[in-house]
Coordinates of C-alpha atoms (C1' of nucleotides) in Angstrom, one line a residue:
Chain A
M21 CA -60.3 -81.1 44.5
S22 CA -63.8 -81.5 43.1
E23 CA -64.1 -83.3 39.8
N24 CA -65.5 -80.1 38.3
R25 CA -62.6 -78.0 39.6
E26 CA -60.2 -80.5 38.3
R27 CA -61.6 -80.3 34.8
Q28 CA -61.4 -76.5 35.0
E29 CA -57.7 -76.8 35.9
R30 CA -57.2 -79.1 33.0
I31 CA -58.9 -76.7 30.6
L32 CA -56.7 -73.8 31.9
A33 CA -53.6 -75.9 31.6
A34 CA -54.4 -76.8 28.1
A35 CA -55.2 -73.2 27.3
A36 CA -51.9 -72.0 28.8
E37 CA -49.9 -74.3 26.6
L38 CA -51.8 -73.4 23.4
F39 CA -51.7 -69.7 24.1
V40 CA -48.0 -69.7 24.7
H41 CA -47.3 -71.7 21.6
Y42 CA -49.8 -70.3 19.1
G43 CA -50.9 -67.1 20.7
Y44 CA -54.3 -65.7 21.6
D45 CA -55.5 -65.1 18.0
K46 CA -54.6 -68.5 16.6
T47 CA -55.8 -70.5 19.6
T48 CA -59.5 -71.4 19.1
V49 CA -61.9 -72.7 21.7
D50 CA -62.1 -75.9 19.8
D51 CA -58.4 -76.3 20.1
I52 CA -58.5 -75.8 23.8
A53 CA -61.4 -78.3 24.1
R54 CA -59.5 -80.9 22.1
E55 CA -56.2 -80.4 24.0
A56 CA -58.0 -80.6 27.3
G57 CA -60.0 -83.7 26.2
V58 CA -63.4 -82.2 26.8
S59 CA -66.2 -81.0 24.5
K60 CA -66.5 -77.4 23.5
G61 CA -69.8 -77.2 25.4
A62 CA -68.0 -78.1 28.5
I63 CA -65.7 -75.1 28.2
Y64 CA -68.8 -72.9 28.2
L65 CA -70.0 -74.5 31.4
H66 CA -66.9 -73.2 33.1
F67 CA -66.4 -69.9 31.3
K68 CA -68.8 -67.4 29.8
S69 CA -66.6 -66.6 26.9
K70 CA -63.1 -67.1 25.4
D71 CA -62.1 -63.9 27.0
E72 CA -63.3 -64.9 30.4
L73 CA -61.3 -68.1 30.1
F74 CA -58.3 -66.1 29.1
E75 CA -58.6 -63.6 32.0
T76 CA -59.1 -66.4 34.5
L77 CA -55.9 -67.8 33.2
L78 CA -54.1 -64.5 33.6
V79 CA -55.2 -64.3 37.2
S80 CA -54.3 -67.9 37.8
E81 CA -50.8 -67.4 36.4
M82 CA -50.3 -64.4 38.7
Q83 CA -51.3 -66.4 41.7
T84 CA -49.1 -69.3 40.8
Y85 CA -46.2 -66.8 40.3
A86 CA -46.8 -65.2 43.7
E87 CA -47.0 -68.6 45.4
K88 CA -43.8 -69.8 43.7
W89 CA -42.1 -66.6 44.7
L90 CA -43.0 -67.1 48.4
E91 CA -41.9 -70.8 48.2
L92 CA -38.5 -69.9 46.9
I93 CA -38.0 -67.2 49.5
D94 CA -39.1 -69.6 52.3
A95 CA -36.6 -72.1 51.1
D96 CA -33.8 -69.6 50.7
P97 CA -31.6 -69.1 53.8
K98 CA -30.9 -65.5 52.9
G99 CA -34.5 -65.1 51.8
G100 CA -35.1 -62.0 53.9
T101 CA -32.7 -59.7 52.1
L102 CA -33.8 -57.4 49.4
A103 CA -31.4 -58.9 46.9
A104 CA -32.5 -62.5 47.6
M105 CA -36.2 -61.6 47.4
Y106 CA -35.7 -59.9 44.1
K107 CA -33.6 -62.7 42.8
N108 CA -36.3 -65.2 43.7
S109 CA -38.9 -63.0 41.9
L110 CA -36.8 -63.4 38.8
Y111 CA -36.7 -67.2 39.2
A112 CA -40.4 -67.3 39.7
L113 CA -41.0 -65.1 36.7
N114 CA -38.7 -67.1 34.5
S115 CA -40.3 -70.4 35.5
S116 CA -43.5 -69.8 33.6
A117 CA -43.5 -69.0 29.9
F118 CA -47.0 -67.6 30.1
M119 CA -46.2 -65.3 33.1
A120 CA -43.1 -64.1 31.2
A121 CA -45.2 -63.3 28.2
M122 CA -47.6 -61.4 30.4
F123 CA -44.8 -59.4 32.0
K124 CA -43.3 -58.4 28.7
Q125 CA -46.7 -57.9 27.1
D126 CA -45.7 -60.2 24.3
S127 CA -48.0 -59.4 21.4
R128 CA -47.2 -62.8 19.9
V129 CA -48.9 -64.5 22.8
L130 CA -51.4 -61.9 23.9
G131 CA -52.3 -61.0 20.3
N132 CA -55.5 -59.0 19.7
Y133 CA -56.5 -59.4 23.3
L134 CA -54.2 -56.4 24.0
R135 CA -56.3 -54.2 21.7
K136 CA -59.5 -54.7 23.6
P137 CA -60.5 -51.4 25.1
D138 CA -60.9 -52.6 28.7
N139 CA -58.6 -55.6 28.9
F140 CA -57.2 -57.0 32.1
F141 CA -53.9 -55.1 31.8
R142 CA -55.5 -51.7 31.2
V143 CA -57.9 -52.2 34.1
M144 CA -55.0 -53.3 36.4
R145 CA -52.9 -50.3 35.4
D146 CA -55.7 -47.8 35.9
A147 CA -56.6 -49.4 39.2
Q148 CA -53.2 -49.2 40.9
Q149 CA -51.8 -45.9 42.0
E150 CA -48.2 -47.1 42.6
S151 CA -46.4 -49.9 41.0
E152 CA -46.2 -53.1 43.1
R153 CA -42.5 -53.2 42.8
Y154 CA -42.2 -49.7 44.2
V155 CA -44.5 -50.5 47.2
F156 CA -42.3 -53.5 47.9
V157 CA -39.0 -51.7 47.7
K158 CA -40.3 -48.8 49.7
M159 CA -41.4 -51.1 52.5
M160 CA -38.1 -52.8 52.5
Q161 CA -36.3 -49.5 52.7
D162 CA -38.5 -48.4 55.6
A163 CA -37.7 -51.7 57.3
G164 CA -34.0 -51.1 57.0
A165 CA -33.4 -53.7 54.2
L166 CA -32.3 -51.1 51.6
R167 CA -29.7 -48.3 52.0
K168 CA -31.4 -45.0 52.8
D169 CA -29.3 -43.2 50.3
M170 CA -31.0 -45.0 47.4
D171 CA -34.1 -43.6 45.8
A172 CA -36.7 -46.4 46.1
K173 CA -38.5 -45.3 42.9
V174 CA -35.3 -45.5 40.9
I175 CA -34.4 -48.9 42.4
A176 CA -37.9 -50.3 41.7
H177 CA -37.7 -49.1 38.1
I178 CA -34.2 -50.6 37.6
M179 CA -35.6 -53.9 39.0
D180 CA -38.4 -53.8 36.5
M181 CA -35.9 -53.1 33.7
L182 CA -33.9 -56.1 34.6
A183 CA -37.0 -58.4 34.9
Y184 CA -38.3 -57.1 31.6
S185 CA -35.0 -57.6 29.8
L186 CA -34.4 -61.0 31.4
V187 CA -37.5 -62.4 29.6
G188 CA -37.5 -60.0 26.7
I189 CA -34.0 -59.5 25.3
D190 CA -34.0 -62.7 23.3
D191 CA -36.8 -61.5 21.1
V192 CA -34.7 -58.7 19.7
L193 CA -31.0 -59.2 20.5
P194 CA -30.1 -62.8 19.7
N195 CA -26.8 -63.3 21.5
Q196 CA -24.8 -66.3 20.3
D197 CA -23.1 -66.9 23.6
K198 CA -25.6 -65.7 26.2
P199 CA -24.8 -67.1 29.6
P200 CA -27.2 -69.5 31.2
T201 CA -30.2 -67.8 32.7
E202 CA -29.3 -69.0 36.2
D203 CA -25.9 -67.4 35.9
I204 CA -27.5 -64.2 34.9
I205 CA -29.9 -64.2 37.8
E206 CA -27.2 -65.0 40.2
G207 CA -25.0 -62.3 38.8
I208 CA -27.9 -59.8 39.2
A209 CA -28.4 -61.0 42.8
E210 CA -24.7 -60.5 43.6
I211 CA -24.7 -57.0 42.2
M212 CA -27.9 -56.0 44.0
D213 CA -26.6 -57.5 47.2
R214 CA -23.5 -55.4 47.1
A215 CA -25.2 -52.3 46.0
L216 CA -28.4 -52.3 48.0
T217 CA -27.7 -53.9 51.4
P218 CA -27.2 -51.3 54.1
E219 CA -23.9 -51.2 56.0
G220 CA -23.9 -53.9 58.6
G221 CA -26.4 -56.0 56.7
G222 CA -30.1 -55.7 56.5
D223 CA -32.6 -57.2 58.9
S224 CA -33.5 -60.5 57.3
E225 CA -36.5 -61.2 59.6
A226 CA -38.1 -57.8 59.1
G227 CA -37.8 -58.5 55.3
K228 CA -39.7 -61.8 55.5
A229 CA -42.4 -60.2 57.7
I230 CA -43.0 -57.6 55.0
L231 CA -43.2 -60.1 52.4
Q232 CA -45.9 -62.0 54.2
Q233 CA -47.8 -58.7 54.5
I234 CA -47.5 -58.0 50.8
A235 CA -48.4 -61.6 49.9
E236 CA -51.5 -61.3 51.9
A237 CA -52.5 -58.0 50.2
S238 CA -51.7 -59.5 46.9
R239 CA -53.9 -62.6 47.6
Q240 CA -56.7 -60.3 48.5
Q241 CA -56.4 -58.2 45.4
L242 CA -56.3 -61.2 43.2
G243 CA -59.4 -62.6 44.9
I244 CA -61.2 -59.3 44.2
M245 CA -60.1 -59.4 40.6
K246 CA -61.4 -63.0 40.3
E247 CA -64.8 -61.9 41.5
A248 CA -64.9 -58.9 39.4
E249 CA -64.2 -61.1 36.4
Q250 CA -67.1 -63.4 37.1
E251 CA -69.6 -60.6 36.2
Chain B
M90 CA -16.3 -29.6 4.5
S91 CA -16.8 -29.8 0.8
E92 CA -20.1 -28.6 -0.6
N93 CA -20.8 -32.1 -1.8
R94 CA -20.1 -33.6 1.5
E95 CA -22.3 -31.0 3.2
R96 CA -25.2 -32.0 1.0
Q97 CA -24.7 -35.6 1.9
E98 CA -24.8 -34.8 5.5
R99 CA -28.0 -32.8 5.0
I100 CA -29.6 -35.8 3.2
L101 CA -28.6 -38.1 6.0
A102 CA -29.9 -35.8 8.7
A103 CA -33.2 -35.5 6.9
A104 CA -33.4 -39.2 6.5
A105 CA -32.6 -39.9 10.1
E106 CA -35.4 -37.6 11.2
L107 CA -37.9 -39.2 8.8
F108 CA -36.9 -42.7 9.6
V109 CA -37.2 -42.2 13.3
H110 CA -40.6 -40.6 12.9
Y111 CA -42.2 -42.6 10.1
G112 CA -40.1 -45.7 9.9
Y113 CA -38.2 -47.3 7.0
D114 CA -41.3 -48.5 5.2
K115 CA -43.2 -45.3 5.2
T116 CA -40.3 -43.0 4.4
T117 CA -39.9 -42.6 0.7
V118 CA -36.9 -41.3 -1.2
D119 CA -39.1 -38.5 -2.4
D120 CA -39.8 -37.6 1.2
I121 CA -36.1 -37.5 2.0
A122 CA -35.4 -35.4 -1.0
R123 CA -38.1 -32.9 -0.1
E124 CA -37.0 -32.8 3.6
A125 CA -33.4 -32.3 2.6
G126 CA -34.3 -29.7 0.0
V127 CA -32.7 -31.5 -2.9
S128 CA -34.0 -33.3 -5.9
K129 CA -34.5 -37.0 -6.0
G130 CA -31.9 -37.3 -8.6
A131 CA -29.4 -35.7 -6.3
I132 CA -30.0 -38.5 -3.7
Y133 CA -28.9 -41.0 -6.3
L134 CA -25.7 -39.1 -7.0
H135 CA -24.8 -39.8 -3.4
F136 CA -26.2 -43.3 -2.8
K137 CA -26.8 -46.2 -5.2
S138 CA -30.1 -47.1 -3.6
K139 CA -32.4 -46.4 -0.7
D140 CA -30.8 -49.3 1.2
E141 CA -27.3 -47.9 0.7
L142 CA -28.5 -44.6 2.1
F143 CA -30.0 -46.4 5.0
E144 CA -26.9 -48.4 5.7
T145 CA -24.7 -45.3 5.5
L146 CA -26.9 -43.8 8.1
L147 CA -26.6 -46.8 10.3
V148 CA -22.8 -46.6 10.2
S149 CA -22.8 -42.9 10.6
E150 CA -25.0 -43.1 13.7
M151 CA -22.7 -45.7 15.2
Q152 CA -19.8 -43.4 14.7
T153 CA -21.6 -40.5 16.2
Y154 CA -22.5 -42.7 19.2
A155 CA -18.9 -43.8 19.7
E156 CA -17.6 -40.3 19.5
K157 CA -20.2 -39.0 21.9
W158 CA -19.2 -41.8 24.3
L159 CA -15.6 -40.9 24.2
E160 CA -16.4 -37.2 24.7
L161 CA -18.4 -37.9 27.7
I162 CA -15.8 -40.1 29.2
D163 CA -13.1 -37.5 28.6
A164 CA -15.2 -34.9 30.3
D165 CA -15.9 -37.2 33.3
P166 CA -13.5 -36.9 36.2
K167 CA -14.2 -40.5 37.2
G168 CA -14.3 -41.5 33.5
G169 CA -11.8 -44.3 33.8
T170 CA -13.8 -46.5 36.1
L171 CA -15.9 -49.3 34.6
A172 CA -19.1 -47.9 36.1
A173 CA -18.5 -44.4 34.7
M174 CA -17.7 -45.8 31.3
Y175 CA -20.8 -47.9 31.2
K176 CA -22.8 -45.0 32.5
N177 CA -21.6 -42.7 29.7
S178 CA -22.4 -45.4 27.2
L179 CA -26.0 -45.2 28.4
Y180 CA -26.0 -41.4 28.1
A181 CA -24.6 -41.7 24.6
L182 CA -27.1 -44.3 23.6
N183 CA -30.0 -42.3 25.0
S184 CA -29.0 -39.1 23.2
S185 CA -29.9 -40.4 19.8
A186 CA -33.4 -41.7 19.0
F187 CA -32.1 -43.4 15.9
M188 CA -29.2 -45.1 17.7
A189 CA -31.6 -46.3 20.4
A190 CA -33.9 -47.7 17.7
M191 CA -31.0 -49.6 16.2
F192 CA -30.0 -51.0 19.6
K193 CA -33.4 -52.3 20.4
Q194 CA -34.0 -53.4 16.8
D195 CA -37.2 -51.3 16.8
S196 CA -39.3 -52.8 14.0
R197 CA -41.4 -49.6 13.9
V198 CA -38.3 -47.7 12.8
L199 CA -36.4 -50.4 11.0
G200 CA -39.4 -51.9 9.4
N201 CA -39.0 -54.3 6.5
Y202 CA -35.3 -53.6 6.3
L203 CA -34.9 -56.1 9.1
R204 CA -36.4 -58.8 6.9
K205 CA -33.8 -58.4 4.2
P206 CA -31.7 -61.6 4.1
D207 CA -28.3 -60.0 4.4
N208 CA -29.0 -56.7 6.1
F209 CA -26.4 -54.7 8.1
F210 CA -27.3 -56.2 11.4
R211 CA -27.1 -59.8 10.3
V212 CA -23.8 -59.2 8.6
M213 CA -22.5 -57.6 11.7
R214 CA -23.7 -60.4 14.0
D215 CA -22.2 -63.0 11.7
A216 CA -18.9 -61.1 11.5
Q217 CA -18.2 -60.7 15.1
Q218 CA -17.2 -63.6 17.2
E219 CA -17.6 -62.0 20.6
S220 CA -19.9 -59.2 21.6
E221 CA -18.3 -55.8 21.8
R222 CA -19.6 -55.4 25.3
Y223 CA -17.9 -58.5 26.4
V224 CA -14.6 -57.6 24.8
F225 CA -14.7 -54.3 26.7
V226 CA -15.6 -55.8 30.0
K227 CA -13.0 -58.5 29.7
M228 CA -10.3 -56.0 29.0
M229 CA -11.3 -53.9 31.9
Q230 CA -11.2 -56.9 34.1
D231 CA -7.8 -57.8 32.9
A232 CA -6.7 -54.3 33.6
G233 CA -7.9 -54.5 37.2
A234 CA -11.0 -52.3 36.8
L235 CA -13.5 -55.0 37.5
R236 CA -13.5 -57.5 40.5
K237 CA -11.9 -60.8 39.5
D238 CA -14.7 -62.8 41.2
M239 CA -17.2 -61.6 38.6
D240 CA -17.8 -63.4 35.4
A241 CA -17.1 -60.9 32.6
K242 CA -19.6 -62.6 30.2
V243 CA -22.4 -62.3 32.8
I244 CA -21.6 -58.7 33.6
A245 CA -21.5 -57.8 29.9
H246 CA -24.8 -59.4 29.4
I247 CA -26.4 -57.6 32.3
M248 CA -25.0 -54.4 30.9
D249 CA -26.7 -55.2 27.6
M250 CA -29.9 -56.0 29.4
L251 CA -29.9 -52.6 31.2
A252 CA -29.1 -50.7 28.0
Y253 CA -31.8 -52.6 26.1
S254 CA -34.4 -52.0 28.7
L255 CA -33.4 -48.4 29.2
V256 CA -34.5 -47.6 25.7
G257 CA -37.1 -50.3 25.2
I258 CA -39.2 -50.6 28.3
D259 CA -41.5 -47.7 27.5
D260 CA -42.8 -49.5 24.4
V261 CA -44.4 -52.2 26.5
L262 CA -44.6 -51.2 30.1
P263 CA -46.0 -47.7 30.3
N264 CA -45.2 -46.7 33.8
Q265 CA -47.1 -43.7 35.1
D266 CA -44.4 -42.4 37.4
K267 CA -41.2 -43.5 35.8
P268 CA -38.3 -41.6 37.2
P269 CA -36.4 -39.2 34.9
T270 CA -33.9 -41.0 32.6
E271 CA -31.0 -39.2 34.2
D272 CA -31.9 -40.5 37.6
I273 CA -32.2 -44.0 36.3
I274 CA -28.8 -43.9 34.6
E275 CA -27.2 -42.4 37.7
G276 CA -28.9 -45.1 39.8
I277 CA -27.5 -47.8 37.6
A278 CA -24.0 -46.2 37.8
E279 CA -24.1 -46.2 41.5
I280 CA -25.2 -49.8 41.7
M281 CA -22.5 -50.8 39.2
D282 CA -19.8 -48.8 41.0
R283 CA -20.6 -50.5 44.3
A284 CA -20.8 -53.9 42.8
L285 CA -18.1 -54.0 40.3
T286 CA -15.2 -51.9 41.5
P287 CA -12.4 -54.0 43.0
E288 CA -11.4 -53.5 46.7
G289 CA -9.2 -50.4 46.9
G290 CA -10.7 -48.9 43.7
G291 CA -9.9 -49.6 40.1
D292 CA -7.1 -48.0 38.2
S293 CA -8.7 -45.2 36.4
E294 CA -5.9 -44.4 34.0
A295 CA -5.6 -48.0 32.8
G296 CA -9.3 -47.9 32.1
K297 CA -9.0 -44.8 29.9
A298 CA -6.1 -46.3 28.0
I299 CA -8.1 -49.3 27.2
L300 CA -10.9 -47.2 26.0
Q301 CA -8.7 -45.4 23.5
Q302 CA -7.6 -48.8 22.3
I303 CA -11.1 -50.0 21.8
A304 CA -12.2 -46.7 20.2
E305 CA -9.3 -47.0 17.7
A306 CA -10.3 -50.6 16.8
S307 CA -13.9 -49.5 16.5
R308 CA -13.1 -46.6 14.2
Q309 CA -11.2 -49.1 12.0
Q310 CA -14.0 -51.6 11.9
L311 CA -16.5 -48.9 11.0
G312 CA -14.2 -47.6 8.3
I313 CA -14.1 -51.1 6.8
M314 CA -17.8 -51.4 7.0
K315 CA -18.2 -48.1 5.2
E316 CA -16.0 -49.4 2.4
A317 CA -17.8 -52.7 2.2
E318 CA -21.0 -50.8 1.8
Q319 CA -19.8 -48.8 -1.2
E320 CA -19.8 -52.0 -3.3
Chain C
dA38 C1' -78.6 -83.3 35.8
dT39 C1' -74.5 -83.1 32.8
dA40 C1' -72.3 -83.1 28.8
dT41 C1' -72.1 -83.1 23.8
dG42 C1' -71.3 -81.5 19.1
dA43 C1' -74.2 -80.0 15.1
dC44 C1' -75.4 -75.7 13.9
dC45 C1' -75.5 -70.6 12.9
dA46 C1' -74.4 -65.7 12.6
dA47 C1' -70.6 -63.0 12.6
dA48 C1' -65.9 -62.4 12.0
dT49 C1' -61.8 -63.5 9.7
dT50 C1' -59.2 -65.0 5.9
dT51 C1' -58.4 -65.8 1.0
dG52 C1' -58.3 -64.8 -3.8
dT53 C1' -57.7 -61.4 -7.1
dA54 C1' -58.4 -57.6 -10.1
dA55 C1' -57.9 -52.7 -10.1
dT56 C1' -55.4 -48.9 -8.4
dT57 C1' -51.9 -46.4 -6.3
dC58 C1' -47.3 -45.8 -5.0
dT59 C1' -42.3 -45.9 -5.1
dG60 C1' -37.5 -46.9 -6.2
dG61 C1' -34.7 -46.0 -9.7
dT62 C1' -33.5 -44.0 -14.6
dC63 C1' -32.2 -40.8 -18.0
dA64 C1' -33.3 -37.2 -21.5
dA65 C1' -33.7 -32.5 -20.9
dT66 C1' -32.0 -28.4 -18.6
dA67 C1' -29.1 -25.1 -16.4
Chain D
dT43 C1' -20.6 -30.8 -16.1
dA44 C1' -23.9 -31.1 -12.5
dT45 C1' -28.6 -31.3 -11.5
dT46 C1' -33.3 -32.0 -12.1
dG47 C1' -37.9 -34.1 -12.2
dA48 C1' -41.1 -36.5 -15.6
dC49 C1' -41.4 -41.0 -16.5
dC50 C1' -41.8 -46.1 -16.0
dA51 C1' -41.9 -51.0 -14.5
dG52 C1' -42.6 -53.5 -10.6
dA53 C1' -44.0 -53.5 -5.9
dA54 C1' -47.4 -52.5 -2.6
dT55 C1' -52.0 -51.3 -1.3
dT56 C1' -56.9 -51.3 -1.8
dA57 C1' -61.4 -53.1 -2.7
dC58 C1' -64.4 -56.5 -2.3
dA59 C1' -66.8 -60.8 -3.1
dA60 C1' -66.3 -65.7 -2.1
dA61 C1' -64.9 -69.1 1.0
dT62 C1' -63.6 -70.5 5.5
dT63 C1' -63.3 -70.2 10.3
dT64 C1' -64.8 -69.4 14.9
dG65 C1' -67.2 -67.9 19.2
dG66 C1' -71.1 -69.1 21.2
dT67 C1' -75.9 -71.7 21.6
dC68 C1' -79.0 -75.3 22.5
dA69 C1' -81.7 -79.5 21.1
dT70 C1' -80.4 -84.0 21.9
dA71 C1' -78.0 -87.8 24.1
dT72 C1' -76.2 -89.9 28.2

DNA sequence: ATATGACCAAATTTGTAATTCTGGTCAATA
DNA sequence: TATTGACCAGAATTACAAATTTGGTCATAT
């Protein structure tokens, strides 16, 4: 990795930590520079503005999330089933506080950035016709990895609900004896496995093939966004 | 119903509507009096303070919710299974905007009431050792209406997650083509039925018996709270 | 060529005095 | 006796100037 690239990574890492802890509003460019051990000017050699830095971080976190997801699936013996794939997406989501904040649109972290008229999230929502989750579930169903008698749109939405509440429920419903997150995710996986796997078991290999396909498309889309952002 | 009692109901109904629409902070006692068609003084003949009115409403909504739940179960042919019971709790929750706001601790509705040091919700949380949902799930498991190989605490928590996200996900994740709520609830019910019902089917009658038991306990607890509130 | 941090205009926050609003009371009324 | 609404003290909001902070720049240093 070039020295320049390495410094950019350091800046982004510092920014991620500060944004998660203090939020977009309370984190200043000076803070980021100090935390990353560079001068403020250096930040502006990498990013045109605070917002561009922030948006680069958003994209970067999404990429990291996608890669982590793929890794987990690859390492999972049952990785090709719909339930296992979904489960691993939850682990991936849960592994990054910043990504979790993005997913639940945490206003404490995203702050006034959310109010900007054409922020990253709005643009993304307007751009996509169908939710990524739905596309994924639909493909899995067509490939025989999800029972035909389930409505893919409904399943996709329930999956979003569970992901959302996995990272968001603590904010509003403090539960004294909440089970460990891992137990929750495994519980969800078991439920999904029983409820969604077609009779006779789904085709695990077909599932993995689909994932590669989606991953590739996703990488392309993120690449495009990264370019769009440079302008 | 006594004339006095009827007026109290009218006040509470008016308050519920205003609180849901404008929130606790922006709803004044004058507003409530006007909406209910009574004088402000009359409000204070029924309630010692705005907060007492509010808390009476909280308890009243919980009672209505519990009754609605029982009704739905009674009317449901499969009402005794765990999945059907849970499903009906979601319908009951979804049928009252105020109850939904309570469940998700919606700060737009509950406003500064939530900041009060010993508000209803804090008192309730401190009072109860185990979550109601867990008690319910555990009893159902002991009665043979939930597979033994599932952890009741985990299942209870996942049920809370789904309930929370059912009423809360719209606030942060606007989904252009979200399925109708009824389809979502039925989808959840189907998933739960497949995943939680023991081999050979659960004992539906035992389930209903348990519910009556819990309903009775719940009625008692709410009665106690109502008294505690009078002070 | 690269990197820095002093510097600045604009935005945000703070302090605070004036104003409005609101929960609660109670003398007057029906 | 039961009910009302004018009234009031304290709370909340507004207005706005002063002070501070912050995103971004660029002359200077390395």
